[in-house]
Amino acid sequence: MSESVYPVPEAWARRARVTEEGYEQLHGRSLADPGSFWLEQARRLDWVKRPELAGDWSFDEADFHISWFADGKLNVAANCVDRHLASRGDQIAILWEPDEPSEEPRRYTYRQLHAEVCRFANVLKAQGVAKGDRVTIYMPMIPEAAFAVLACARIGAVHSVVFGGFSPEALAGRIVDCDSSVVITADEGRRGGKKVPLKANVDMAAAHAPSLETVIVVQATGGAVEMKAGRDLWYHEAAETVAGDCPAEPMAAEDPLFILYTSGSTGKPKGVLHSSAGYLLWASYTHELVFDYRPAEIYWCAADIGWVTGHSYIVYGPLANGATTLMFEGVPNWPDASRIWQVVDRHKVEILYTAPTALRSLMREGDSYVSATSRASLRLLGSVGEPINPEAWRWYHDVVGEGRCPIVDTWWQTETGGMLISPLPGATQLKPGSATRPLPGVDPQIVDADGKVLTGPTEGNLCIARSWPGQMRTVWGDHERFFQTYFTTYPGKYFTGDGCRRDEDGYYWITGRVDDVINVSGHRMGTAEVESALVLHPKVAEAAVVGMPHDIKGQGIYAYVTLNANCVADEDLRQELRNWVRKEIGPIATPDALQFAPGLPKTRSGKIMRRILRKIAENDVGSLGDTSTLADPSVVDDLVKNRVG
Ligand code: PRX
């Protein structure tokens, strides 16, 4: 790990809102007097009724509750759109770069965005969608995805965006879990020159989702799809029949804004629920502070709207702050590895926010793809989703940013709503690989296995000691699971599931998940989910899944599979099982390595010893530790001998 330090560039020290001393003061004040700090911050939003209450919360079992600005009322879409009309109605709000580089980008001003969102909202209303109803959005990266999200917010419907790369099975599970009767989709998506059959996937999902009554289909590619009479309607036809204006529904601060499913260490994915006011405030606050954002700057978060990064930093944060937010339909390496830098030049992007996995895959192609472009517009670079290795950090800094752009390595989670630990470009000296310091309002603690709070330079498990406005409020339909998952491991604190080191300068270094969650290309995958998919296959008796190091993805998926008696373990079956998981969950869950294992290492009480499986997957077989407590220690020899990859 590198300990070299990159000072704040002169130009940034001069222009930034928050300076080095300013940061210490702000952070101190935020914790010393949170009530007035947050009520002041609440002024960044437009309220129907301004709140007089700030945070009201307790992480203790007896009195467990979390609420922020509870007496306030506002509408999230009005904050992202309507309030900008007077001052910057003709400024570009959404700048859309299509998958195919020869096609024209599309641009929507705030005024046009307003018209689109109102119309979409009226289409939803015409289909009977009302405040509190859940609407599933399964869309490609086209502007209509953002219109759909904001249309839900406008009428108080709760959106649940499902990543377009998820399978029909995964989509069905998410529709059923939140009991959603409406799905918004497109005929097809496009990514890297390939078509994704979104509508056909919805048709397949529908067979397992009895609650589904209405499918609204946006025409994106013009590809042929089947429309089921009485259930499916074309968006462009429905839009012609509705009025152009739609009032924004006043919502209580704590009314739910959206559900987003994410993987945990056990069971099926959880519906993470975010609130209206606290979430929006957090997205807006962090977007402004961490990117030192000024209205009209061209800002690009190269994530997908199907993940939380897309929610907070393509849609809600930037639009709340009056930004021009770039939305990219394509992928970084198509038509070739210079695409990102070409898009930067084409649109004069000033702030770029992407994931280490993308950087590593581009770095591998060599510097020529970067140096062939100008990138003169760039002034700030961001990283998100997984630890960034110092080598990728330096490449981003030295080659992409030519040494002039600070990197904000932002640590956060679906559950946190937005960034919690991150440098501020004008205030924080950088260390490659460290997310640096907590944002004002954030109170991280590192604890040992017994929950003892560790001070000074140390390493342990990362908790957050107090609530912040953007914190998730519950697991949809299972409040008990919310409490159990996050607040019982270390009572009185929110446990992140991440390991963390703090150095002598108080800098935080996230070391990765300490639970059974794998971070594949910056996306969370629960080992239990992949295991459940594998055991659904008729030939599989048992499966255990762990993470393994992967050069590009950060972590890859390593699956150990025990077959039923009389089933033959061969290459064909290995491929069949990998495709099976792909079909059950989606391409991101495909095991990178799959080992047939006659037996798994279990304790005498039948518990699988994952520690041993992890070591073998990591090819660290020299330090397997004590295997004498296993029911059958000999299985380990076989596993080591037949390790794959
Ligand atoms: O392990 C941490 C890692 O990603 C997890 C959260 O995943 P997800 O909810 O999918 O959200 C991803 C987008 C915020 C965390 O528990 N992680 C995220 N950002 C970083 C990170 N690990 C290290 N450094 C980061 N900057």
XYZ file of C-alpha atoms and ligand atoms in Angstrom:
671
model
C 0.000 0.000 0.000
C 1.348 3.369 -0.941
C 1.715 6.095 1.617
C 2.732 8.825 -0.836
C 0.785 12.020 -0.381
C -0.626 14.279 -3.096
C -1.166 17.829 -1.831
C -4.202 19.915 -2.782
C -3.388 21.624 -6.117
C -3.042 25.433 -5.892
C -5.953 26.064 -8.225
C -8.207 23.903 -6.092
C -7.128 25.439 -2.818
C -8.136 28.808 -4.296
C -11.491 27.930 -5.799
C -12.914 25.308 -3.457
C -15.831 26.001 -1.131
C -14.207 24.044 1.656
C -10.511 24.472 2.486
C -8.247 22.331 4.659
C -9.003 24.308 7.849
C -12.614 24.735 6.743
C -13.046 20.973 6.656
C -11.936 20.451 10.257
C -14.269 23.196 11.439
C -17.209 21.970 9.438
C -16.778 18.386 10.547
C -16.414 19.455 14.176
C -19.512 21.639 14.044
C -21.588 18.971 12.300
C -21.020 16.570 15.193
C -21.112 19.126 17.998
C -24.410 20.671 16.962
C -26.101 18.375 14.461
C -29.543 19.934 14.867
C -28.601 23.379 13.656
C -26.065 22.020 11.148
C -28.715 19.936 9.377
C -31.496 22.484 9.552
C -29.120 24.905 7.884
C -28.291 22.307 5.228
C -32.010 21.711 4.725
C -32.139 25.170 3.174
C -30.569 23.766 0.052
C -33.945 22.203 -0.768
C -37.259 23.828 -1.682
C -39.882 22.857 0.848
C -43.648 22.990 0.702
C -43.316 23.149 4.467
C -39.885 23.884 5.909
C -38.940 21.494 8.739
C -38.212 22.582 12.265
C -37.028 19.141 13.316
C -33.704 17.655 12.216
C -32.637 14.115 13.129
C -34.653 12.000 15.522
C -33.168 8.536 15.828
C -31.970 5.746 18.032
C -30.036 2.629 17.008
C -30.929 0.871 20.268
C -33.275 -2.079 20.116
C -35.714 -0.776 22.704
C -36.273 2.499 20.901
C -35.128 1.782 17.355
C -36.189 4.525 14.930
C -34.686 6.849 12.312
C -36.278 10.002 10.967
C -35.058 13.298 9.578
C -36.912 16.588 9.058
C -40.079 14.734 10.010
C -42.353 17.796 10.072
C -41.202 18.969 6.609
C -43.036 18.543 3.302
C -41.587 18.688 -0.192
C -41.618 17.077 -3.584
C -38.379 15.527 -4.806
C -39.073 15.949 -8.534
C -40.013 19.594 -8.052
C -36.641 20.055 -6.338
C -34.827 18.393 -9.247
C -36.718 20.131 -12.030
C -39.311 22.841 -11.352
C -37.264 25.024 -9.065
C -34.600 25.462 -11.755
C -37.046 26.692 -14.396
C -36.885 30.359 -13.466
C -33.103 30.588 -13.191
C -31.902 28.037 -15.750
C -34.840 26.735 -17.731
C -32.811 26.794 -20.954
C -29.729 25.138 -19.531
C -29.118 21.502 -20.484
C -30.208 19.219 -17.664
C -29.667 15.830 -19.315
C -27.084 15.309 -22.006
C -27.433 11.865 -23.533
C -24.627 10.084 -25.358
C -25.890 7.094 -27.364
C -24.245 3.693 -27.545
C -23.491 4.182 -31.234
C -20.923 7.017 -31.519
C -22.062 8.057 -35.014
C -25.535 8.879 -33.674
C -26.429 12.337 -32.467
C -26.496 12.969 -28.712
C -29.830 14.105 -27.282
C -30.104 17.161 -25.063
C -32.915 18.158 -22.695
C -33.069 21.557 -21.069
C -34.626 21.869 -17.636
C -37.749 23.188 -19.366
C -37.921 20.186 -21.677
C -37.206 17.858 -18.779
C -40.123 19.403 -16.925
C -42.444 18.732 -19.853
C -41.214 15.137 -20.218
C -41.552 14.347 -16.522
C -45.050 15.843 -16.317
C -46.195 13.846 -19.307
C -44.719 10.624 -17.986
C -46.342 11.271 -14.613
C -49.714 11.733 -16.277
C -49.315 8.453 -18.165
C -48.693 6.720 -14.845
C -51.716 8.404 -13.298
C -53.864 7.413 -16.264
C -52.868 3.808 -15.529
C -54.139 4.231 -12.004
C -50.767 4.675 -10.294
C -51.231 6.602 -7.065
C -49.121 7.882 -4.194
C -47.387 5.008 -2.375
C -47.784 2.475 -5.224
C -44.635 0.632 -6.305
C -43.508 0.972 -9.908
C -40.756 -1.274 -11.268
C -38.443 0.323 -13.832
C -36.428 -2.045 -16.051
C -34.820 0.235 -18.579
C -31.738 0.799 -20.682
C -29.649 3.926 -20.174
C -31.864 6.274 -22.137
C -33.285 9.613 -20.959
C -36.718 8.039 -20.525
C -35.296 6.063 -17.597
C -34.643 9.339 -15.790
C -38.051 10.713 -16.831
C -39.715 7.595 -15.411
C -37.880 7.854 -12.099
C -38.742 11.537 -11.726
C -42.335 10.932 -12.821
C -42.754 8.480 -9.950
C -41.263 10.989 -7.528
C -43.593 13.663 -8.883
C -46.738 11.724 -8.032
C -45.367 10.064 -4.903
C -45.121 6.557 -6.351
C -42.221 4.480 -5.035
C -39.875 3.396 -7.813
C -37.900 0.193 -7.825
C -35.308 0.276 -10.591
C -34.024 -3.143 -11.598
C -30.713 -3.188 -13.477
C -31.274 -4.074 -17.146
C -28.621 -6.798 -16.880
C -30.707 -8.844 -14.459
C -32.472 -11.965 -15.712
C -36.250 -12.426 -16.000
C -36.100 -14.595 -12.842
C -34.325 -11.882 -10.858
C -36.723 -9.251 -12.203
C -39.749 -11.360 -11.247
C -38.467 -11.779 -7.702
C -38.126 -8.028 -7.324
C -41.579 -7.315 -8.800
C -43.162 -9.824 -6.436
C -41.269 -8.700 -3.338
C -42.540 -5.131 -3.516
C -45.904 -6.143 -4.959
C -45.631 -3.875 -7.924
C -48.393 -3.896 -10.536
C -46.693 -1.665 -13.115
C -43.418 -2.211 -14.982
C -41.847 0.426 -17.195
C -39.484 -1.012 -19.782
C -38.235 -0.515 -23.345
C -38.482 -2.696 -26.418
C -34.744 -3.341 -26.268
C -31.618 -1.911 -24.729
C -28.284 -1.412 -26.456
C -24.872 -1.835 -24.924
C -21.616 -2.025 -26.814
C -23.357 -2.705 -30.124
C -25.414 -5.565 -28.691
C -29.153 -5.665 -28.114
C -30.698 -6.591 -24.764
C -34.255 -8.006 -25.071
C -35.788 -6.087 -22.180
C -39.449 -6.388 -23.165
C -39.075 -10.116 -23.874
C -37.483 -10.486 -20.432
C -40.454 -8.714 -18.855
C -42.782 -11.112 -20.688
C -40.915 -14.045 -19.153
C -40.866 -12.433 -15.716
C -44.613 -11.830 -15.912
C -45.234 -15.566 -15.793
C -43.833 -15.569 -12.238
C -45.197 -12.197 -11.133
C -48.962 -12.412 -10.665
C -49.179 -8.859 -9.298
C -48.162 -7.422 -12.680
C -51.063 -5.720 -14.475
C -49.538 -3.080 -16.710
C -46.378 -2.883 -18.812
C -45.467 0.504 -20.248
C -43.054 0.099 -23.154
C -40.795 2.886 -24.381
C -39.783 2.521 -28.000
C -36.004 2.716 -27.925
C -34.620 0.628 -30.805
C -37.766 -0.103 -32.806
C -37.043 -3.832 -32.508
C -40.005 -6.195 -32.821
C -41.749 -7.093 -29.559
C -44.985 -8.802 -28.685
C -47.586 -6.606 -27.053
C -50.118 -8.371 -24.875
C -53.561 -6.822 -25.235
C -54.978 -5.429 -22.018
C -51.574 -5.464 -20.279
C -49.001 -3.737 -22.502
C -49.040 -0.208 -23.881
C -46.623 1.879 -25.883
C -45.433 4.909 -23.991
C -45.416 7.170 -27.056
C -49.069 6.361 -27.767
C -50.182 6.809 -24.169
C -48.268 10.103 -23.922
C -50.371 11.608 -26.716
C -53.553 11.112 -24.770
C -52.578 12.879 -21.542
C -52.271 16.506 -20.444
C -48.897 18.263 -20.494
C -48.928 19.571 -16.953
C -48.953 17.627 -13.739
C -48.828 19.141 -10.271
C -46.119 17.824 -7.949
C -47.565 15.906 -5.020
C -46.519 17.357 -1.639
C -44.846 14.520 0.266
C -43.964 14.132 3.920
C -40.201 14.160 4.433
C -40.216 10.555 5.561
C -42.447 9.232 2.764
C -40.573 6.583 0.786
C -38.926 7.696 -2.453
C -37.578 4.443 -3.783
C -36.657 0.835 -3.202
C -33.440 -0.579 -4.589
C -32.628 -4.248 -4.211
C -29.153 -5.158 -3.063
C -27.425 -8.364 -2.099
C -26.650 -9.225 1.468
C -24.721 -12.007 3.088
C -27.800 -14.165 3.567
C -31.096 -14.828 1.875
C -32.587 -13.114 -1.107
C -31.784 -9.517 -2.079
C -33.090 -6.860 0.275
C -35.285 -3.975 -0.817
C -33.344 -1.018 0.552
C -35.841 1.769 1.158
C -34.882 5.437 0.999
C -36.863 8.423 2.220
C -37.785 11.558 0.290
C -36.218 14.533 2.068
C -33.263 12.984 3.895
C -32.144 11.052 0.833
C -32.415 14.003 -1.540
C -30.643 16.271 0.889
C -27.790 13.782 1.193
C -27.498 13.302 -2.585
C -27.461 17.064 -3.144
C -25.119 17.859 -0.236
C -22.522 15.239 -1.146
C -22.664 15.950 -4.881
C -21.978 19.613 -4.246
C -19.331 19.135 -1.572
C -17.325 16.255 -3.015
C -17.334 17.471 -6.625
C -17.255 21.114 -5.531
C -20.045 21.424 -8.037
C -21.177 24.753 -9.558
C -24.331 24.896 -11.701
C -23.888 24.349 -15.458
C -20.603 22.484 -15.146
C -20.602 19.370 -17.351
C -20.637 16.401 -15.075
C -20.533 12.720 -15.977
C -21.191 9.795 -13.687
C -20.539 6.758 -15.860
C -22.672 4.359 -13.814
C -25.941 2.649 -14.704
C -29.219 3.941 -13.343
C -29.895 0.388 -12.131
C -27.426 0.844 -9.265
C -27.459 3.306 -6.403
C -24.634 5.307 -7.962
C -26.903 6.040 -10.903
C -29.773 7.041 -8.623
C -27.784 9.427 -6.439
C -25.199 10.754 -8.878
C -26.761 10.623 -12.346
C -30.268 11.686 -11.382
C -31.040 13.029 -7.917
C -27.864 14.757 -6.685
C -26.880 16.515 -9.916
C -30.407 17.550 -10.894
C -31.134 18.855 -7.392
C -28.011 20.987 -7.844
C -28.947 22.305 -11.289
C -26.230 20.345 -13.048
C -25.828 19.252 -16.619
C -25.679 15.506 -16.091
C -24.356 13.274 -18.831
C -26.051 9.947 -19.323
C -24.172 7.329 -21.347
C -25.917 4.415 -23.009
C -22.779 2.494 -23.937
C -19.790 0.767 -22.377
C -16.185 1.960 -21.872
C -14.517 -0.436 -24.310
C -16.763 -0.186 -27.350
C -16.155 0.504 -30.219
C -12.713 0.663 -28.636
C -10.906 1.504 -25.426
C -10.868 5.249 -26.126
C -14.656 5.692 -25.934
C -14.748 7.307 -22.489
C -12.084 9.830 -23.412
C -13.799 10.581 -26.713
C -17.039 11.274 -24.897
C -15.148 13.515 -22.482
C -13.802 15.517 -25.435
C -17.060 15.566 -27.355
C -18.988 17.070 -24.453
C -16.153 18.899 -22.687
C -16.739 16.930 -19.504
C -15.258 18.627 -16.439
C -16.000 16.067 -13.748
C -15.799 12.323 -14.406
C -16.965 9.723 -11.883
C -16.365 6.037 -12.627
C -15.386 2.681 -11.103
C -11.928 1.144 -10.618
C -12.935 -1.935 -12.619
C -13.477 0.217 -15.727
C -10.120 1.906 -15.174
C -8.316 -1.410 -14.802
C -9.836 -2.800 -17.984
C -8.838 0.333 -19.934
C -5.386 0.539 -18.377
C -4.681 -2.942 -19.713
C -5.178 -1.701 -23.292
C -2.278 0.726 -22.986
C -1.963 4.508 -22.795
C -2.305 5.213 -26.506
C -6.119 5.153 -26.338
C -5.974 7.882 -23.751
C -3.179 9.976 -25.192
C -4.948 10.096 -28.577
C -7.560 12.345 -26.932
C -7.325 15.821 -25.399
C -9.185 15.573 -22.045
C -8.293 19.243 -21.505
C -11.774 19.905 -20.071
C -11.301 17.495 -17.137
C -10.593 19.031 -13.772
C -11.792 16.443 -11.276
C -11.896 12.636 -11.285
C -13.960 10.365 -9.039
C -13.873 6.696 -8.119
C -16.599 4.545 -6.579
C -17.744 1.024 -5.845
C -14.676 -0.853 -4.644
C -11.203 -0.218 -3.307
C -9.040 1.379 -5.983
C -5.611 -0.213 -6.138
C -2.765 2.330 -6.071
C -1.631 1.300 -9.567
C -5.027 2.120 -11.086
C -5.186 5.289 -8.978
C -1.853 6.503 -10.382
C -2.866 5.695 -13.932
C -6.096 7.649 -13.467
C -4.183 10.534 -11.931
C -1.071 10.636 -14.111
C -2.260 9.393 -17.503
C -5.966 10.305 -17.623
C -5.739 13.494 -15.568
C -2.165 14.336 -16.601
C -1.395 15.088 -12.987
C -3.692 18.113 -12.763
C -6.966 16.590 -11.512
C -7.490 15.467 -7.924
C -9.177 12.071 -7.447
C -12.071 11.752 -5.057
C -12.198 8.104 -3.938
C -15.699 7.962 -2.522
C -16.694 5.217 -0.092
C -20.383 4.507 0.417
C -23.086 1.868 -0.025
C -26.609 1.378 -1.354
C -27.714 1.627 2.268
C -26.013 4.960 2.902
C -27.798 6.785 0.053
C -24.653 8.701 -0.829
C -20.982 9.157 -0.034
C -19.836 8.982 3.592
C -16.048 8.898 3.388
C -14.346 10.881 0.648
C -11.764 13.562 0.015
C -12.932 17.100 -0.711
C -10.895 18.316 -3.690
C -9.900 21.656 -2.144
C -9.402 20.397 1.370
C -7.905 16.932 1.440
C -4.417 15.749 0.632
C -4.718 12.474 -1.219
C -3.180 9.077 -0.605
C -3.694 6.599 -3.468
C -6.041 3.854 -2.307
C -7.521 5.718 0.659
C -11.043 7.159 0.739
C -9.408 9.587 3.232
C -11.701 11.314 5.761
C -15.389 11.266 6.753
C -17.633 13.941 5.300
C -19.037 16.513 7.735
C -21.939 14.844 9.535
C -20.380 11.374 9.375
C -19.042 9.699 12.495
C -17.159 6.496 11.610
C -15.838 4.109 14.233
C -13.570 1.108 13.887
C -14.380 -1.713 16.273
C -12.791 -5.064 17.057
C -14.625 -8.388 16.868
C -16.117 -7.783 20.320
C -17.389 -4.343 19.426
C -14.748 -2.470 21.392
C -14.152 0.947 19.813
C -10.534 1.216 18.660
C -8.799 4.561 18.670
C -5.836 6.005 16.801
C -4.152 4.098 13.987
C -5.850 0.703 13.894
C -7.661 -1.895 11.845
C -11.029 -3.570 12.344
C -14.673 -3.415 11.333
C -16.209 -0.206 10.090
C -19.294 1.142 11.862
C -21.057 4.479 11.742
C -21.896 5.715 15.204
C -24.748 8.070 14.396
C -27.452 8.541 11.814
C -27.142 10.824 8.772
C -30.062 12.067 6.642
C -29.344 9.765 3.669
C -29.437 6.566 5.685
C -31.838 3.842 4.475
C -34.992 3.646 6.569
C -35.963 0.008 6.333
C -35.855 -3.182 4.317
C -39.055 -3.190 2.294
C -41.559 -5.433 4.025
C -39.137 -6.579 6.717
C -38.257 -3.984 9.324
C -36.964 -6.677 11.649
C -34.448 -7.782 9.023
C -33.262 -4.160 8.760
C -32.552 -4.023 12.478
C -31.024 -7.513 12.594
C -28.752 -6.982 9.599
C -27.228 -3.657 10.498
C -27.676 -2.926 14.202
C -27.184 -6.144 16.158
C -23.580 -7.115 15.347
C -22.336 -4.059 17.252
C -25.288 -2.807 19.314
C -25.979 0.895 19.084
C -24.057 1.320 15.816
C -24.697 0.882 12.100
C -22.398 -1.897 10.867
C -21.272 -1.475 7.266
C -20.011 -5.005 6.599
C -16.644 -3.545 5.548
C -13.221 -3.970 7.066
C -11.159 -0.838 7.462
C -7.777 0.495 8.529
C -7.173 3.976 9.950
C -3.655 5.372 9.612
C -1.706 7.816 11.732
C -3.231 10.779 9.828
C -6.769 9.610 10.538
C -7.170 8.421 6.940
C -9.553 5.526 6.292
C -8.527 2.625 4.039
C -11.399 0.281 3.189
C -10.058 -3.267 3.024
C -13.180 -4.934 1.588
C -16.179 -6.861 2.848
C -15.874 -8.902 6.003
C -19.161 -10.734 5.377
C -20.271 -13.172 2.673
C -20.691 -10.493 0.052
C -18.465 -10.396 -3.027
C -17.723 -7.151 -4.832
C -17.611 -8.058 -8.533
C -16.692 -5.127 -10.776
C -18.004 -2.749 -8.134
C -21.318 -4.621 -7.861
C -22.458 -6.503 -4.845
C -23.216 -10.162 -5.136
C -24.305 -12.290 -2.205
C -22.654 -15.696 -2.097
C -25.925 -17.159 -0.804
C -27.736 -15.923 -3.898
C -25.341 -17.653 -6.290
C -25.482 -20.794 -4.153
C -29.299 -20.821 -4.257
C -29.198 -20.485 -8.028
C -26.754 -23.398 -8.347
C -28.710 -25.790 -6.135
C -31.817 -25.208 -8.252
C -30.060 -27.183 -10.995
C -31.270 -30.795 -10.944
C -27.731 -32.223 -10.915
C -26.443 -30.100 -8.045
C -26.594 -31.432 -4.490
C -24.746 -28.650 -2.742
C -22.815 -25.479 -3.559
C -20.551 -23.055 -1.737
C -19.455 -19.767 -3.264
C -16.610 -17.477 -2.221
C -14.724 -14.521 -3.678
C -11.333 -14.754 -5.343
C -8.918 -12.042 -6.460
C -9.492 -10.925 -10.068
C -7.229 -8.544 -12.000
C -9.993 -6.580 -13.681
C -13.136 -7.228 -11.630
C -11.451 -6.750 -8.260
C -13.139 -9.915 -7.077
C -14.358 -12.862 -9.075
C -16.827 -15.606 -8.129
C -15.444 -19.040 -7.208
C -18.035 -21.805 -6.874
C -17.558 -25.251 -5.330
C -20.226 -27.668 -6.497
C -21.106 -31.140 -5.211
C -23.142 -33.154 -7.697
C -25.926 -35.623 -7.026
C -24.993 -39.298 -7.189
C -24.482 -40.667 -10.710
C -23.982 -37.242 -12.285
C -20.815 -36.884 -14.341
C -18.569 -33.909 -13.687
C -17.242 -32.780 -17.056
C -16.486 -29.618 -19.041
C -19.963 -29.565 -20.576
C -21.627 -29.597 -17.186
C -19.260 -26.924 -15.903
C -20.301 -24.675 -18.778
C -23.944 -25.591 -18.316
C -23.834 -24.611 -14.640
C -22.138 -21.290 -15.377
C -24.850 -20.527 -17.964
C -27.487 -21.655 -15.502
C -26.422 -19.019 -12.956
C -26.265 -16.458 -15.724
C -29.832 -17.267 -16.657
C -31.065 -17.370 -13.055
C -29.515 -14.089 -11.900
C -27.755 -12.331 -14.784
C -24.336 -12.151 -16.461
C -22.723 -10.386 -13.480
C -23.296 -13.461 -11.317
C -21.595 -15.949 -13.664
C -18.967 -17.902 -11.701
C -15.439 -17.151 -12.932
C -14.249 -20.508 -11.613
C -16.306 -23.601 -10.891
C -14.782 -26.579 -9.122
C -16.508 -29.933 -8.769
C -16.062 -31.016 -5.174
C -16.951 -34.522 -3.980
C -17.270 -33.045 -0.491
C -17.166 -29.649 1.208
C -15.191 -28.910 4.366
C -17.713 -29.018 7.205
C -17.522 -28.940 10.937
C -19.032 -31.832 12.841
C -22.167 -29.784 13.266
C -22.445 -29.445 9.496
C -21.336 -25.835 9.051
C -19.282 -25.186 5.903
C -15.894 -23.686 6.766
C -15.727 -20.886 4.254
C -12.389 -19.700 5.524
C -10.812 -22.816 3.993
C -12.714 -22.425 0.728
C -11.607 -18.810 0.479
C -7.970 -19.722 1.004
C -8.112 -22.378 -1.714
C -9.856 -19.988 -4.125
C -7.157 -17.407 -3.402
C -4.517 -20.089 -4.008
C -3.194 -19.475 -0.525
C -3.112 -23.154 0.363
C -0.048 -22.817 2.558
C -2.076 -21.225 5.349
C -5.269 -23.225 5.589
C -5.076 -23.151 9.369
C -6.508 -25.764 11.646
C -8.515 -28.362 9.726
C -8.672 -30.886 12.558
C -12.167 -29.809 13.614
C -13.575 -30.864 10.260
C -15.908 -33.819 10.095
C -13.760 -35.224 7.275
C -10.379 -33.471 6.977
C -9.512 -35.471 3.855
C -11.905 -33.455 1.672
C -9.434 -30.576 1.885
C -6.715 -32.518 0.070
C -9.051 -33.213 -2.806
C -10.114 -29.568 -2.989
C -6.512 -28.376 -3.062
C -5.530 -30.956 -5.674
C -8.386 -30.091 -8.019
C -8.322 -26.324 -7.611
C -9.278 -24.590 -10.865
C -7.847 -21.434 -12.462
O -17.326 -2.800 0.204
C -17.676 -1.473 -0.050
C -17.562 -1.217 -1.536
O -18.846 -1.430 -2.075
C -19.778 -1.771 -1.050
C -21.112 -1.161 -1.343
O -21.636 -1.697 -2.511
P -22.961 -1.126 -3.136
O -24.020 -1.048 -2.104
O -23.248 -1.933 -4.350
O -22.625 0.342 -3.537
C -21.684 0.591 -4.514
C -21.695 2.071 -4.822
C -21.513 2.954 -3.659
C -19.152 -1.242 0.210
O -19.633 -1.907 1.346
N -17.132 0.161 -1.840
C -17.879 1.154 -2.342
N -17.122 2.246 -2.552
C -15.873 1.953 -2.163
C -15.886 0.625 -1.695
N -14.774 0.039 -1.201
C -13.639 0.769 -1.177
N -13.554 2.035 -1.611
C -14.629 2.665 -2.118
N -14.520 3.908 -2.567
